[in-house]
Tab-separated table of C-alpha atoms and ligand atoms in Angstrom:
chain	number	residue	atom	x	y	z
A	1466	UNK	CA	5.303	14.441	2.618
A	1467	UNK	CA	4.006	13.919	-0.814
A	1468	UNK	CA	2.689	11.027	-1.435
A	1469	UNK	CA	2.140	8.717	-4.718
A	1470	UNK	CA	-0.577	5.891	-4.055
A	1471	UNK	CA	-1.250	3.033	-6.128
A	1472	UNK	CA	-4.660	0.748	-5.662
A	1473	UNK	CA	-6.577	-1.728	-6.957
A	1474	UNK	CA	-9.706	-2.191	-5.033
A	1475	UNK	CA	-11.724	-0.949	-2.029
A	1476	UNK	CA	-8.766	1.441	-0.335
A	1477	UNK	CA	-9.799	1.767	3.151
A	1478	UNK	CA	-6.106	1.742	4.019
A	1479	UNK	CA	-5.824	4.968	1.190
A	1480	UNK	CA	-8.988	6.233	3.165
A	1481	UNK	CA	-7.775	6.146	6.275
A	1482	UNK	CA	-4.174	7.706	5.092
A	1483	UNK	CA	-6.852	10.893	3.551
A	1484	UNK	CA	-8.550	11.051	6.730
A	1485	UNK	CA	-5.330	11.654	8.699
A	1486	UNK	CA	-4.322	13.781	6.117
A	1487	UNK	CA	-7.751	16.134	6.374
A	1488	UNK	CA	-7.418	15.925	10.110
A	1489	UNK	CA	-3.582	17.454	9.901
A	1490	UNK	CA	-2.789	15.000	11.635
A	1491	UNK	CA	-0.308	13.953	9.182
A	1492	UNK	CA	1.799	16.602	7.356
A	1493	UNK	CA	1.572	15.508	3.489
A	1494	UNK	CA	-0.573	15.993	0.414
A	1495	UNK	CA	-1.517	13.276	-1.815
A	1496	UNK	CA	0.183	14.273	-5.513
A	1497	UNK	CA	-2.107	11.366	-7.700
A	1498	UNK	CA	-4.058	7.720	-7.723
A	1499	UNK	CA	-3.389	5.532	-9.360
A	1500	UNK	CA	-5.156	2.328	-10.119
A	1501	UNK	CA	-5.244	-0.586	-12.766
A	1502	UNK	CA	-8.601	-0.790	-12.630
A	1503	UNK	CA	-10.992	2.390	-13.699
A	1504	UNK	CA	-14.230	1.522	-11.232
A	1505	UNK	CA	-11.850	0.719	-7.860
A	1506	UNK	CA	-13.907	1.930	-5.056
A	1507	UNK	CA	-10.022	3.808	-4.529
A	1508	UNK	CA	-10.320	5.951	-7.126
A	1509	UNK	CA	-14.412	6.972	-6.775
A	1510	UNK	CA	-12.783	8.385	-3.689
A	1511	UNK	CA	-10.374	10.305	-5.173
A	1512	UNK	CA	-12.514	11.921	-7.284
A	1513	UNK	CA	-14.890	13.032	-4.671
A	1514	UNK	CA	-11.517	14.246	-2.747
A	1515	UNK	CA	-10.622	16.307	-6.152
A	1516	UNK	CA	-7.354	14.401	-5.807
A	1517	UNK	CA	-5.687	13.460	-9.221
A	1518	UNK	CA	-6.041	10.045	-10.808
A	1519	UNK	CA	-4.633	8.098	-13.363
A	1520	UNK	CA	-6.271	4.543	-14.570
A	1521	UNK	CA	-3.774	3.029	-16.577
A	1522	UNK	CA	-5.760	-0.359	-17.528
A	1523	UNK	CA	-3.532	-3.647	-17.891
A	1524	UNK	CA	-5.468	-5.164	-19.830
A	1525	UNK	CA	-3.916	-7.006	-23.255
A	1526	UNK	CA	-0.735	-5.825	-22.143
A	1527	UNK	CA	2.330	-7.044	-20.850
A	1528	UNK	CA	3.886	-5.972	-18.064
A	1529	UNK	CA	6.516	-3.230	-19.200
A	1530	UNK	CA	4.302	-2.233	-21.494
A	1531	UNK	CA	1.686	-1.532	-18.739
A	1532	UNK	CA	4.761	-0.696	-16.203
A	1533	UNK	CA	6.171	2.218	-18.973
A	1534	UNK	CA	2.988	3.800	-19.507
A	1535	UNK	CA	2.447	4.585	-15.988
A	1536	UNK	CA	5.896	5.780	-15.700
A	1537	UNK	CA	4.882	8.076	-18.376
A	1538	UNK	CA	2.007	9.182	-16.497
A	1539	UNK	CA	3.801	9.748	-14.094
A	1540	UNK	CA	6.612	11.349	-15.335
A	1541	UNK	CA	6.502	15.335	-13.805
A	1542	UNK	CA	4.890	14.561	-11.113
A	1543	UNK	CA	6.842	15.430	-7.679
A	1544	UNK	CA	6.576	12.820	-4.776
A	1545	UNK	CA	8.399	11.705	-2.053
A	1546	UNK	CA	7.232	8.146	-1.277
A	1547	UNK	CA	4.679	5.863	-3.066
A	1548	UNK	CA	2.227	4.143	-1.384
A	1549	UNK	CA	1.023	0.932	-1.933
A	1550	UNK	CA	-2.709	0.351	-1.009
A	1551	UNK	CA	-4.192	-2.843	-2.221
A	1552	UNK	CA	-2.365	-2.296	-5.273
A	1553	UNK	CA	-3.039	-5.383	-6.582
A	1554	UNK	CA	0.127	-5.957	-8.981
A	1555	UNK	CA	3.502	-7.048	-8.899
A	1556	UNK	CA	6.216	-4.667	-9.152
A	1557	UNK	CA	9.569	-5.505	-11.375
A	1558	UNK	CA	12.196	-4.553	-10.470
A	1559	UNK	CA	13.388	-2.306	-13.294
A	1560	UNK	CA	9.328	-0.368	-12.255
A	1561	UNK	CA	10.790	-0.086	-8.474
A	1562	UNK	CA	13.720	1.527	-10.116
A	1563	UNK	CA	12.329	4.000	-12.082
A	1564	UNK	CA	9.757	4.793	-9.263
A	1565	UNK	CA	13.353	6.115	-7.269
A	1566	UNK	CA	11.734	6.782	-3.967
A	1567	UNK	CA	10.877	4.790	-1.361
A	1568	UNK	CA	7.642	2.499	-2.104
A	1569	UNK	CA	5.926	1.395	1.173
A	1570	UNK	CA	3.377	-1.358	1.264
A	1571	UNK	CA	0.640	-2.771	3.889
A	1572	UNK	CA	0.214	-6.751	4.345
A	1573	UNK	CA	-2.433	-8.274	6.376
A	1574	UNK	CA	0.117	-10.753	8.272
A	1575	UNK	CA	2.986	-10.881	10.455
A	1576	UNK	CA	5.892	-11.287	7.413
A	1577	UNK	CA	7.739	-13.145	7.042
A	1578	UNK	CA	5.124	-15.717	7.723
A	1579	UNK	CA	1.839	-16.069	5.075
A	1580	UNK	CA	3.491	-13.356	1.769
A	1581	UNK	CA	1.142	-12.969	-0.965
A	1582	UNK	CA	-2.259	-13.766	-2.026
A	1583	UNK	CA	-4.833	-14.138	0.842
A	1584	UNK	CA	-2.442	-13.995	3.874
A	1585	UNK	CA	-5.394	-13.863	6.404
A	1586	UNK	CA	-6.856	-17.294	5.236
A	1587	UNK	CA	-3.716	-18.624	5.047
A	1588	UNK	CA	-3.281	-17.767	8.197
A	1589	UNK	CA	-6.455	-18.765	9.364
A	1590	UNK	CA	-5.976	-22.003	7.618
A	1591	UNK	CA	-3.091	-22.446	9.185
A	1592	UNK	CA	-3.960	-22.282	12.576
A	1593	UNK	CA	-2.143	-19.661	13.896
A	1594	UNK	CA	-3.377	-18.454	17.122
A	1595	UNK	CA	-1.825	-14.998	16.829
A	1596	UNK	CA	-1.766	-12.847	13.054
A	1597	UNK	CA	-1.605	-9.201	12.579
A	1598	UNK	CA	-0.340	-6.685	9.729
A	1599	UNK	CA	3.006	-5.494	8.594
A	1600	UNK	CA	4.135	-2.315	6.467
A	1601	UNK	CA	7.372	-3.312	4.533
A	1602	UNK	CA	9.433	-1.478	2.049
A	1603	UNK	CA	9.217	-3.120	-1.502
A	1604	UNK	CA	11.739	-4.615	-3.045
A	1605	UNK	CA	12.151	-7.460	-5.833
A	1606	UNK	CA	10.624	-10.038	-3.929
A	1607	UNK	CA	7.422	-10.199	-3.637
A	1608	UNK	CA	6.403	-9.054	0.196
A	1609	UNK	CA	10.289	-9.513	0.744
A	1610	UNK	CA	11.246	-5.235	1.758
A	1611	UNK	CA	12.477	-4.546	4.780
A	1612	UNK	CA	9.921	-4.294	7.219
A	1613	UNK	CA	9.121	-1.216	9.221
A	1614	UNK	CA	6.227	-1.816	11.485
A	1615	UNK	CA	4.072	-4.159	12.772
A	1616	UNK	CA	0.762	-4.645	14.522
A	1617	UNK	CA	-0.719	-8.401	16.110
A	1618	UNK	CA	-3.895	-9.514	16.168
A	1619	UNK	CA	-5.149	-12.603	18.382
A	1620	UNK	CA	-7.068	-15.268	16.395
A	1621	UNK	CA	-10.179	-15.983	18.073
A	1622	UNK	CA	-11.865	-19.249	19.043
A	1623	UNK	CA	-14.924	-18.533	16.991
A	1624	UNK	CA	-14.069	-16.564	14.069
A	1625	UNK	CA	-14.106	-16.603	10.904
A	1626	UNK	CA	-11.404	-15.531	7.803
A	1627	UNK	CA	-13.754	-12.556	7.556
A	1628	UNK	CA	-13.942	-11.636	11.060
A	1629	UNK	CA	-10.163	-12.065	11.403
A	1630	UNK	CA	-9.154	-9.759	8.139
A	1631	UNK	CA	-11.684	-7.371	9.513
A	1632	UNK	CA	-10.172	-6.818	12.664
A	1633	UNK	CA	-6.503	-6.999	11.087
A	1634	UNK	CA	-7.798	-4.434	8.883
A	1635	UNK	CA	-8.320	-1.898	11.743
A	1636	UNK	CA	-4.893	-2.298	12.810
A	1637	UNK	CA	-3.599	-1.947	9.091
A	1638	UNK	CA	-5.282	1.735	9.446
A	1639	UNK	CA	-3.609	2.461	12.431
A	1640	UNK	CA	-0.132	1.087	11.703
A	1641	UNK	CA	-0.370	2.448	8.324
A	1642	UNK	CA	-0.928	5.674	8.824
A	1643	UNK	CA	1.184	5.934	12.819
A	1644	UNK	CA	4.328	4.456	10.080
A	1645	UNK	CA	3.806	7.094	6.898
A	1646	UNK	CA	4.110	10.021	10.468
A	1647	UNK	CA	6.995	8.952	11.554
A	1648	UNK	CA	8.678	8.693	8.901
A	1649	UNK	CA	7.662	12.394	8.137
A	1650	UNK	CA	8.631	13.272	11.567
A	1651	UNK	CA	11.957	11.588	10.718
A	1652	UNK	CA	11.754	8.803	13.283
A	1653	UNK	CA	12.225	5.979	11.001
A	1654	UNK	CA	14.545	6.808	8.710
A	1655	UNK	CA	14.616	5.882	4.812
A	1656	UNK	CA	16.969	6.604	2.117
A	1657	UNK	CA	14.762	9.374	0.468
A	1658	UNK	CA	16.859	9.183	-2.551
A	1659	UNK	CA	16.550	5.641	-3.293
A	1660	UNK	CA	16.259	2.238	-1.575
B	2541	LIG	C1	-5.573	-4.669	2.786
B	2541	LIG	O1	-5.804	-5.718	3.290
B	2541	LIG	C2	-4.041	-4.563	2.931
B	2541	LIG	O2	-2.990	-5.309	3.588
B	2541	LIG	C3	-4.005	-5.725	1.200
B	2541	LIG	O3	-4.401	-4.815	0.557
B	2541	LIG	C4	-5.976	-4.870	1.072
B	2541	LIG	C5	-6.482	-3.312	0.695
B	2541	LIG	O4	-7.176	-3.159	1.747
B	2541	LIG	N1	-2.516	-5.081	0.336
B	2541	LIG	P1	-7.589	-2.236	0.878
B	2541	LIG	O5	-8.060	-1.749	-0.301
B	2541	LIG	O6	-6.730	-0.655	1.749
B	2541	LIG	O7	-8.966	-1.407	1.803
């Protein structure tokens, strides 16, 4: 399966996915990593691993102009699945439609609780005893697409937002890779033509 990856930051989920590919635990290849941040760690990692990178700086651009540039850049690429891995931009419905293939995202809470930014902090401050992470399809509602997989993480008495986030992240790495594998194996069926 050919993966098109979008990310804006650290890229630890992408690294986990890529490591699984290198270990032949995931029958996939990465067509390109796309970012809005030139010096994002995800881009550095991709370059160090000879993965095609595309960076489209969004500064001073309207969203549709920025998205148009990305579409122009990926026009000739063949991909089966789009993976958002810490991509910090909200996708317009036009952009989602023009990507054509299903788009996956990982979110650090048990959706539909705590969508949006800083989900771990939202959950921590709310005082939940269990939180976790969710892999879902992307639609035009932020963090609102069909849920494909979830993992729970218990909040401990001595947790901080950071310690809780770190334990959630460990589960993210496991669940994101596992979900992609299950899609490849046909255990999770998606409409591969269109969401
Ligand atoms: C993760 O917490 C993910 O759930 C959220 O953004 C963060 C990305 O981290 N969507 P990384 O770039 O994969 O390390």
